[in-house]
PDB file of C-alpha atoms in Angstrom:
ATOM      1  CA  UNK L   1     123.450 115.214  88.643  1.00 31.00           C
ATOM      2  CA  UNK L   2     126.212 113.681  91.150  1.00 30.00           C
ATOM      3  CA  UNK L   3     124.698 110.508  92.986  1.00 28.00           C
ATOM      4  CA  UNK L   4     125.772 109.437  96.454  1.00 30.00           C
ATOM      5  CA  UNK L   5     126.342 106.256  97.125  1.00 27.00           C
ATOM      6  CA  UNK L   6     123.787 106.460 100.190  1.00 29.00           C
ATOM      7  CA  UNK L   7     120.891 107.498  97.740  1.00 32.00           C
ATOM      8  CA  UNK L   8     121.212 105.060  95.572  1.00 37.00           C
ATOM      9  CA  UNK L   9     118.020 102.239  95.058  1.00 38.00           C
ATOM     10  CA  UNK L  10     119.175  99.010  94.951  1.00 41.00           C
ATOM     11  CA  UNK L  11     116.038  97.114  93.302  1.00 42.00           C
ATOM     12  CA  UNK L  12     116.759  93.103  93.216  1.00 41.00           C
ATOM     13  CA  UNK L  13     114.947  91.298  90.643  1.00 40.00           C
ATOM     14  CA  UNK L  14     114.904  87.880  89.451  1.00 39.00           C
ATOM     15  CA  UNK L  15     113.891  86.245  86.167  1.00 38.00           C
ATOM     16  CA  UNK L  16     112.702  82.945  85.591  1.00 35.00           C
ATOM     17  CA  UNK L  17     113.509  82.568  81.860  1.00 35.00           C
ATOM     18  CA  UNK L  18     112.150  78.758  81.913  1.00 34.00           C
ATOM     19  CA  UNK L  19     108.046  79.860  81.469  1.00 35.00           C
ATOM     20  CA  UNK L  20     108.441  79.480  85.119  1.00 37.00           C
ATOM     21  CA  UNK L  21     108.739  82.453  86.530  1.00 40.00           C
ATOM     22  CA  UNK L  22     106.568  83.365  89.634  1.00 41.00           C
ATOM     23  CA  UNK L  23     108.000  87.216  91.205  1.00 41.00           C
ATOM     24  CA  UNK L  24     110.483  88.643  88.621  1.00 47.00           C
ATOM     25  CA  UNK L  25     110.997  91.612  91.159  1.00 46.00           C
ATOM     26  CA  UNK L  26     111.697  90.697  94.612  1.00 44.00           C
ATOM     27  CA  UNK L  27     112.438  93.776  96.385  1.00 44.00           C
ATOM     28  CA  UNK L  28     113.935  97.136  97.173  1.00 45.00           C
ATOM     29  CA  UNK L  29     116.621  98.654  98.971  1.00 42.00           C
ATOM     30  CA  UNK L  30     117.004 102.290  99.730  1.00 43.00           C
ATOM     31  CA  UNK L  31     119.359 103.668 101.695  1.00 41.00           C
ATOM     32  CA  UNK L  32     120.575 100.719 103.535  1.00 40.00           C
ATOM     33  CA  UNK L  33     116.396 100.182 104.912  1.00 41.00           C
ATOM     34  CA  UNK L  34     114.582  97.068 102.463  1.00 44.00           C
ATOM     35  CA  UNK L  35     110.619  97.761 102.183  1.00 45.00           C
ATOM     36  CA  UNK L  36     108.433  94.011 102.950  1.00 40.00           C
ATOM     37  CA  UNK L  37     108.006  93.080  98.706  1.00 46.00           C
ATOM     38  CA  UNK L  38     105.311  91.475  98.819  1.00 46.00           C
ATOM     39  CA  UNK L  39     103.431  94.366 100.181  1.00 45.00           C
ATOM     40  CA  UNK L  40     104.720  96.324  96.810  1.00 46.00           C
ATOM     41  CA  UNK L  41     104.017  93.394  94.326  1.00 49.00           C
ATOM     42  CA  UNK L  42     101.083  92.052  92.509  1.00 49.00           C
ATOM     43  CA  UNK L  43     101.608  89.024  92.200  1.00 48.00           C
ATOM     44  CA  UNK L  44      98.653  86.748  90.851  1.00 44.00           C
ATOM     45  CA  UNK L  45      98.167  82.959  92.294  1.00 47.00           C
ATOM     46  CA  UNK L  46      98.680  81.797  89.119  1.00 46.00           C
ATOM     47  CA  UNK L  47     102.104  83.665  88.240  1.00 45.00           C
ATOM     48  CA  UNK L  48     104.293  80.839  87.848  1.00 44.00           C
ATOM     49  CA  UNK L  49     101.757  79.983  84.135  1.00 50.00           C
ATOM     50  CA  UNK L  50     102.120  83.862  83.389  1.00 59.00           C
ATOM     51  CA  UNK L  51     105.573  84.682  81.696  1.00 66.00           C
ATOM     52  CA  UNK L  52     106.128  84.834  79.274  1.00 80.00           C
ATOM     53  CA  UNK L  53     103.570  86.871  77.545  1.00 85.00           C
ATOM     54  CA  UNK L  54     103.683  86.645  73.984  1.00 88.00           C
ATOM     55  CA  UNK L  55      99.775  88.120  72.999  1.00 90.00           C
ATOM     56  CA  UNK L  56     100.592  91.474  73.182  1.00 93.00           C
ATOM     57  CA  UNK L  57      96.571  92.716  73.390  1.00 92.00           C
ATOM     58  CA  UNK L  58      96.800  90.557  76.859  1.00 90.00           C
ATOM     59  CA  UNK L  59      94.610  91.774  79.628  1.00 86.00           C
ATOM     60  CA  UNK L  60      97.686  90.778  81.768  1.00 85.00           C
ATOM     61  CA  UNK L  61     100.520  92.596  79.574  1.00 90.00           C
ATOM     62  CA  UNK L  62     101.446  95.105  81.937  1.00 89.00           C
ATOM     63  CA  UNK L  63     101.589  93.741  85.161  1.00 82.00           C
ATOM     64  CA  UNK L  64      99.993  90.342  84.530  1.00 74.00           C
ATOM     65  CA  UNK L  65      96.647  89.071  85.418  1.00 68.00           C
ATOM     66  CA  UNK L  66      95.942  90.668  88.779  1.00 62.00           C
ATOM     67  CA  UNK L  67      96.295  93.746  86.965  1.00 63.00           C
ATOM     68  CA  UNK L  68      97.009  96.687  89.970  1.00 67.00           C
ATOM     69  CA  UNK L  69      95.249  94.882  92.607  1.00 64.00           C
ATOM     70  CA  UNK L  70      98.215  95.300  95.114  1.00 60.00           C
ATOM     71  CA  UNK L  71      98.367  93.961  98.735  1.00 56.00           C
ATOM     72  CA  UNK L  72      98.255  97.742  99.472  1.00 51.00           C
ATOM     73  CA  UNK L  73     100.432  97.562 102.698  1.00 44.00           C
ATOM     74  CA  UNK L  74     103.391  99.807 101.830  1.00 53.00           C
ATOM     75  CA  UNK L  75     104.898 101.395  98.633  1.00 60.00           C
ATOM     76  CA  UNK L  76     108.600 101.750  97.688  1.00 60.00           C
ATOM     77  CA  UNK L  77     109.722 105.617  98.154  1.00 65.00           C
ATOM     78  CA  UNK L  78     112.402 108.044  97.272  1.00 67.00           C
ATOM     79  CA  UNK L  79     112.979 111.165  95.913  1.00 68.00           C
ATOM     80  CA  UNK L  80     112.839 112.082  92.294  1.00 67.00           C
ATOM     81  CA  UNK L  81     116.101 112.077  90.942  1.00 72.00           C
ATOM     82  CA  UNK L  82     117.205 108.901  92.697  1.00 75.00           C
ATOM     83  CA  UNK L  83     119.163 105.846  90.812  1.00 74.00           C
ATOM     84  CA  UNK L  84     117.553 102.298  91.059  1.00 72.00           C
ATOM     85  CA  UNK L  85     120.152  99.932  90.357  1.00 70.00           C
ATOM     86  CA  UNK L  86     118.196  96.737  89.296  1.00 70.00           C
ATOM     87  CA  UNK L  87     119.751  93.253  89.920  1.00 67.00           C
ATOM     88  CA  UNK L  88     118.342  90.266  88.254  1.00 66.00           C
ATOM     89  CA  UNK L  89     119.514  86.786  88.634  1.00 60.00           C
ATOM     90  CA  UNK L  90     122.297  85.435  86.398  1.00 60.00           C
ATOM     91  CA  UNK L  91     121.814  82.421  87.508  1.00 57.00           C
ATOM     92  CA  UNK L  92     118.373  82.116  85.981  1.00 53.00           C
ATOM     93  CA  UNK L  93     119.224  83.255  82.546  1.00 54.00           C
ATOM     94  CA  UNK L  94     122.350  80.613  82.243  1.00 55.00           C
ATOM     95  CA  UNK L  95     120.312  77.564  82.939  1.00 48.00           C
ATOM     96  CA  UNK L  96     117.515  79.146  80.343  1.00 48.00           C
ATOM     97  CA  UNK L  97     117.748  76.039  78.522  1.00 48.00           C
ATOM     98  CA  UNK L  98     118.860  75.345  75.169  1.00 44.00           C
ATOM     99  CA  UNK L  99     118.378  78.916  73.742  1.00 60.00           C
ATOM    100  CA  UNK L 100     119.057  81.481  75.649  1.00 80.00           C
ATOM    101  CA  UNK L 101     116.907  84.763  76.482  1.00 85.00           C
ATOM    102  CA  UNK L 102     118.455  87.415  74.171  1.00 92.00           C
ATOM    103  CA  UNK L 103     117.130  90.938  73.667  1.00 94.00           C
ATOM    104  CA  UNK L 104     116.538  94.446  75.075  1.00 96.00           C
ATOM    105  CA  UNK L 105     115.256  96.248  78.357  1.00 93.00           C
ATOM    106  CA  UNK L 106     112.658  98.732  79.120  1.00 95.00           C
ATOM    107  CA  UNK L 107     111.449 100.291  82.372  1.00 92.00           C
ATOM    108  CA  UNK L 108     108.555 102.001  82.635  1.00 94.00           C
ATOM    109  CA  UNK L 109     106.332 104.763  84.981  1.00 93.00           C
ATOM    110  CA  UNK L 110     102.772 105.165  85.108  1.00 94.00           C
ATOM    111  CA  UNK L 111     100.865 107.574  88.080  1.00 93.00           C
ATOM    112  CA  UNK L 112      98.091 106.448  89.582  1.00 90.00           C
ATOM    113  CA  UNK L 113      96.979 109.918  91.097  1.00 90.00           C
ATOM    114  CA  UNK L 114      93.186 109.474  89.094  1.00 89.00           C
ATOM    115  CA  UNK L 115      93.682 105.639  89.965  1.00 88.00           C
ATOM    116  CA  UNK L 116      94.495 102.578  87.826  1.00 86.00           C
ATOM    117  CA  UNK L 117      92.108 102.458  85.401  1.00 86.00           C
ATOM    118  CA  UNK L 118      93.577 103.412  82.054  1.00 90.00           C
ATOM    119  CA  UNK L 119      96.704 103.653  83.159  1.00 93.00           C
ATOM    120  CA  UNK L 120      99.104 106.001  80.502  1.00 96.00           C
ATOM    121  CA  UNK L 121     102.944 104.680  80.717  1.00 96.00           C
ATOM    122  CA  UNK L 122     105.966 106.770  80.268  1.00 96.00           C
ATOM    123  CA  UNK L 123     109.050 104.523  79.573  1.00 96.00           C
ATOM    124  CA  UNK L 124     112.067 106.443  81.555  1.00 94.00           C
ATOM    125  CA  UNK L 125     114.969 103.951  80.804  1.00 93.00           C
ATOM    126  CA  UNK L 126     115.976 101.346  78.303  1.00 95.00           C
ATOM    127  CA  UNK L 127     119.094  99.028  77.493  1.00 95.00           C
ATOM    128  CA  UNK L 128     119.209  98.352  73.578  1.00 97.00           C
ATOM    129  CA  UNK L 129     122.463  96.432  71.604  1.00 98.00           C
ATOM    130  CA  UNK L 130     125.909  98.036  71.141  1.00 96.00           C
ATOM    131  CA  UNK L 131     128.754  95.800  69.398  1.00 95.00           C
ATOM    132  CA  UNK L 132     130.929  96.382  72.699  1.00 94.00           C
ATOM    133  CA  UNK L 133     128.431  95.243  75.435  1.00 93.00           C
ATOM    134  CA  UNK L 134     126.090  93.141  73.216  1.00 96.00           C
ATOM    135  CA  UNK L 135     122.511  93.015  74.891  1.00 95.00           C
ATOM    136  CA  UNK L 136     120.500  93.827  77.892  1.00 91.00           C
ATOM    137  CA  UNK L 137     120.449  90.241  78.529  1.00 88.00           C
ATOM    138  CA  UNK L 138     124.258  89.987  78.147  1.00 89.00           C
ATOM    139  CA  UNK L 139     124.920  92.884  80.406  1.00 87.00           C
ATOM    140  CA  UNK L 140     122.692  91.128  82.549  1.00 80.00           C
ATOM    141  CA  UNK L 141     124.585  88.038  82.410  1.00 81.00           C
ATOM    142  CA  UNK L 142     127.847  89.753  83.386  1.00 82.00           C
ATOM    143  CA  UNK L 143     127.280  92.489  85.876  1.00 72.00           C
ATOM    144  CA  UNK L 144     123.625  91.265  87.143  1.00 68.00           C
ATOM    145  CA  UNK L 145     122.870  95.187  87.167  1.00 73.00           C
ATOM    146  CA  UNK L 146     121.295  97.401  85.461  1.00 76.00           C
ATOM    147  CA  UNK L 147     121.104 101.311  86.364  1.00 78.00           C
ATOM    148  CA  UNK L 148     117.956 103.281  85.956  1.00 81.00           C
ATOM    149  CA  UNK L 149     117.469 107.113  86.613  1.00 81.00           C
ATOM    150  CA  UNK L 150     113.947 108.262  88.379  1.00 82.00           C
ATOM    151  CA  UNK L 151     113.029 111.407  86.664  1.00 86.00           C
ATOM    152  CA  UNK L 152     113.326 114.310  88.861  1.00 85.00           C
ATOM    153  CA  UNK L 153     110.563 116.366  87.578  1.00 88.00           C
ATOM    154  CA  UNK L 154     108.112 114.590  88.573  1.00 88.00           C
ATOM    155  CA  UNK L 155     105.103 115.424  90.493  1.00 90.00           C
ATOM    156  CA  UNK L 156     104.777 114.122  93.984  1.00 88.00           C
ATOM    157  CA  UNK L 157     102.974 110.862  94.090  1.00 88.00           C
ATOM    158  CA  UNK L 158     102.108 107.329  93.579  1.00 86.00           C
ATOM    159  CA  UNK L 159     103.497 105.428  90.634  1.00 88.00           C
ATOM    160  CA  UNK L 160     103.832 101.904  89.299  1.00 86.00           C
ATOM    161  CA  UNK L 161     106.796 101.137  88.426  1.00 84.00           C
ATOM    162  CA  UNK L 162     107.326  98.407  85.852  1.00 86.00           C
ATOM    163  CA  UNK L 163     110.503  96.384  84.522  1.00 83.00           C
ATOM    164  CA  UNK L 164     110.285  94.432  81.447  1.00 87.00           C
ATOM    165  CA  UNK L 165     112.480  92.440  79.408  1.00 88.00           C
ATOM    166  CA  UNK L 166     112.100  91.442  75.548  1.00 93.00           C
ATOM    167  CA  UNK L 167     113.192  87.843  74.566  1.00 92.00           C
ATOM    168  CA  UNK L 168     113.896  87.992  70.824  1.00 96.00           C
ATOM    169  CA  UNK L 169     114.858  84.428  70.059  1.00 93.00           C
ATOM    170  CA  UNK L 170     112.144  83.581  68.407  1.00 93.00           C
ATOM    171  CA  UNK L 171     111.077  86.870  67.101  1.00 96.00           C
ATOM    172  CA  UNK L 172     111.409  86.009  63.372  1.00 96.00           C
ATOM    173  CA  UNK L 173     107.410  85.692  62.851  1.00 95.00           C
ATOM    174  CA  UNK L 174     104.935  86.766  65.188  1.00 93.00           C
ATOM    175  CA  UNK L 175     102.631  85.169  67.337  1.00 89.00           C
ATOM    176  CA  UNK L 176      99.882  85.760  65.377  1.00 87.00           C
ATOM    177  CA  UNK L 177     101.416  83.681  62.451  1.00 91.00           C
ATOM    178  CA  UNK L 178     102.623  81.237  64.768  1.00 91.00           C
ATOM    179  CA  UNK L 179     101.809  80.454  68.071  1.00 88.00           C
ATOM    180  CA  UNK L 180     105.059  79.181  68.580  1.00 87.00           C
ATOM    181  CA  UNK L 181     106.692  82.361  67.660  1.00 92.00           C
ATOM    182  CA  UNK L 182     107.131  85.961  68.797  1.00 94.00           C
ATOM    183  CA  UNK L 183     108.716  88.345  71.402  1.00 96.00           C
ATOM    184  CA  UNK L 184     108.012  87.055  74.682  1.00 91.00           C
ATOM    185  CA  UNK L 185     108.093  89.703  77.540  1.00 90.00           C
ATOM    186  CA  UNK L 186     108.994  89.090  80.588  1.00 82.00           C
ATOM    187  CA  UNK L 187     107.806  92.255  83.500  1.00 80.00           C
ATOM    188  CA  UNK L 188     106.689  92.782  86.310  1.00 73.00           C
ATOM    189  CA  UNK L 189     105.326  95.475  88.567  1.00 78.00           C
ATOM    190  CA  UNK L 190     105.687  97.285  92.295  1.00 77.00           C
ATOM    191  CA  UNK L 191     104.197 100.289  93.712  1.00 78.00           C
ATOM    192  CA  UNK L 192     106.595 103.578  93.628  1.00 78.00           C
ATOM    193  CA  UNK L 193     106.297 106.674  95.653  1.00 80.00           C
ATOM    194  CA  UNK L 194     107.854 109.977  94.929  1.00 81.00           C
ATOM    195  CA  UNK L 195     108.456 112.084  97.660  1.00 79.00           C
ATOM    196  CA  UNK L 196     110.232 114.882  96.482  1.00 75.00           C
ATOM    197  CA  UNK L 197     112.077 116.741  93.452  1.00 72.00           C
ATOM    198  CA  UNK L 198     111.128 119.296  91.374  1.00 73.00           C
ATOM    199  CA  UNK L 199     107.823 118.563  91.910  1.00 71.00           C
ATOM    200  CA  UNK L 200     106.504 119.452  87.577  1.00 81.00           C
ATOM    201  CA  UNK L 201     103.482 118.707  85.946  1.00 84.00           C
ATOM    202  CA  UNK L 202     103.032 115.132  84.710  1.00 86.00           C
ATOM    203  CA  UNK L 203     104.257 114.821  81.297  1.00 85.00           C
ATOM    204  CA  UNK L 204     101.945 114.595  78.522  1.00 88.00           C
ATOM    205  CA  UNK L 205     104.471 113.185  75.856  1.00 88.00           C
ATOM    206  CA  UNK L 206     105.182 110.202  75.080  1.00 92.00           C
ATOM    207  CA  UNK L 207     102.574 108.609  76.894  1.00 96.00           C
ATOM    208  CA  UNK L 208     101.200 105.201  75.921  1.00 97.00           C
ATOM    209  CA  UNK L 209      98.786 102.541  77.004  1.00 96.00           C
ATOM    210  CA  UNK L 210      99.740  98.682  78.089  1.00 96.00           C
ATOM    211  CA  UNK L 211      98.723  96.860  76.037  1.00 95.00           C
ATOM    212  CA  UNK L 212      98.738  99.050  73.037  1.00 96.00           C
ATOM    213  CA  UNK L 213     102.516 100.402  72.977  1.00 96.00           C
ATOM    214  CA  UNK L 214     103.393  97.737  71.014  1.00 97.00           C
ATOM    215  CA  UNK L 215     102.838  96.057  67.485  1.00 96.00           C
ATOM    216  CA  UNK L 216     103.794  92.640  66.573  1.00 94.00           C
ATOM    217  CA  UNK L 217     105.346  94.087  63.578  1.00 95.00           C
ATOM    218  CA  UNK L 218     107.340  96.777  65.112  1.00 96.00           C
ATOM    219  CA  UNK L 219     110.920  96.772  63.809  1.00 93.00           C
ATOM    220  CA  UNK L 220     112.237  95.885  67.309  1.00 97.00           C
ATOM    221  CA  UNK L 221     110.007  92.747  67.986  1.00 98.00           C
ATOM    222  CA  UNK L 222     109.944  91.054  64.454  1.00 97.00           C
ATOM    223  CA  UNK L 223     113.537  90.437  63.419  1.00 97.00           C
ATOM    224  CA  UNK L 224     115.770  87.707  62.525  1.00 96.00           C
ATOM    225  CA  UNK L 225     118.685  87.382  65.048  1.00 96.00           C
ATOM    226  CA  UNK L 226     122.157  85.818  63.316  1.00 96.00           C
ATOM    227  CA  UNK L 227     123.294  83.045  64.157  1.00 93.00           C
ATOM    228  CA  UNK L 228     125.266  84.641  66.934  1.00 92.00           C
ATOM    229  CA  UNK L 229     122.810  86.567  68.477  1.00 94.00           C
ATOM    230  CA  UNK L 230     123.282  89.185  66.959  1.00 96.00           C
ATOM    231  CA  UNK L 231     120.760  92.110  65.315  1.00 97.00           C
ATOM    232  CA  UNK L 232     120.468  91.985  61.252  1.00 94.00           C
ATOM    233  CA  UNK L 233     123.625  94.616  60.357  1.00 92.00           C
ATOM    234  CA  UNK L 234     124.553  94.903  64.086  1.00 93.00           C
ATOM    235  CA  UNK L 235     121.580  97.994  64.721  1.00 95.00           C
ATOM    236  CA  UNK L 236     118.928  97.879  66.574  1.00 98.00           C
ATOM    237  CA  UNK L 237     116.524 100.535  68.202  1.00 97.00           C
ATOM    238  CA  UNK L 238     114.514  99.621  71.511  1.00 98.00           C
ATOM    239  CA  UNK L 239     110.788  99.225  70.631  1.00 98.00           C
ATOM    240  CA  UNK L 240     108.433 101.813  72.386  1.00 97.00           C
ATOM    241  CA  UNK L 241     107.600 105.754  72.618  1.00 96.00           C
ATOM    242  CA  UNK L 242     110.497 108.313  72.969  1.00 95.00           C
ATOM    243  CA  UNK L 243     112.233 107.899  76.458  1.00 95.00           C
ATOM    244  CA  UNK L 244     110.855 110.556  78.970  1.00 92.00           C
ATOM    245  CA  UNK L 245     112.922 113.619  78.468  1.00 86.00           C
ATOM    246  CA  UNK L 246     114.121 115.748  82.045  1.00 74.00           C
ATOM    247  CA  UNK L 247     112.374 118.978  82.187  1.00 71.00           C
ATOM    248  CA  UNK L 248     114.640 121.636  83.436  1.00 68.00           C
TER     249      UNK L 248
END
């Protein structure tokens, strides 16, 4: 599929990589026209004690404690098919502190045509390792951007769109052996509307509930990094379900 530059979603994130992070998602641009974020967002009171999340049976895993309880004043829209292009803020992952965040990307779908209660989650993009750009986070740290493809055969609709990044710095034991320890993921969520595409079925693969996609001892979240960073052997696969395949 060719992309114009006009149709392109320009989706500007931030990330607090301190514990202090309050909106990790701050808004959307489409086509030149920005959508008001915090009608989108759900973000809780409390958000700047909510990230990162380590417990991975959380209540507030997916989109932290005020669950899907959105201001409800306008969604995000474009068609299926579209590019977001999501921008977080360098400048918050270089002043991290004495480690830095290191690890992977996911982004993630769920519809809410029956509502939100038990959501299912579809993950439709995710940045891994590779020994010539290094991480997410690193990619992150360089270019700021990330690129993300909206399915296109998906049925017209509401969705919640959800952005998540895995800090693996202290991933060598898990939470549950040490409090101290574990993956810490960092995500947030904003209401998406498709408006037009192919216009399929939903897709019943590959779907998954938050929490519940993940194990503390999945090979992707318990892991000893090197001492530069890296993954053990220079591999590593991106924990989750199989990425949402395109229907023709």
């Amino acid at each position: 599929m060719v992309y114009k530059l006009s149709s392109v979603l320009a989706l500007v994130a931030t990330l607090a990589l301190t514990g202090n992070a309050q909106k990790q998602i701050q808004g959307l641009t489409f086509a030149g026209n920005t959508g008001a974020p915090d009608s989108s967002f759900n973000l809780p009171k409390n958000a700047l004690a909510e990230a990162p999340i380590s417990d991975l049976k959380s209540k507030a895993f997916a989109c932290r404690s005020n669950g899907f309880n959105f201001p409800a004043i306008k969604s995000y829209s474009a068609t299926g098919g579209e590019m977001f292009i999501v921008t977080w803020d360098k400048a918050a992952i270089e002043a991290s502190g004495k480690s830095k965040i290191t690890g992977p990307c996911n982004h993630w779908l769920a519809s809410t045509a029956a509502g939100t209660d038990n959501l299912k989650w579809f993950r439709i993009g995710e940045v891994g390792y590779s020994a010539e750009s290094g991480w997410c986070t690193d990619i992150i740290r360089k270019d700021g951007q990330l690129v993300v493809s909206m399915p296109d055969d998906l049925p017209v609709g509401d969705y919640i769109f959800r952005s998540e990044v895995i800090d693996l710095t202290y991933a060598g034991k898990t939470s549950n052996d040490d409090p101290t320890m574990g993956a810490q993921f960092y995500a947030d969520c904003l209401k998406y509307s498709v408006t037009g595409g192919k216009n399929q079925k939903m897709p019943t693969e590959g779907l998954v509930s938050l929490p519940g996609a993940y194990l503390a001892t999945d090979k992707g979240l318990l892991l000893n990094l090197t001492a530069d960073g890296k993954p053990p052997a220079g591999k590593y696969t991106v924990p989750g379900p199989a990425l949402h395949q395109q229907r023709k």
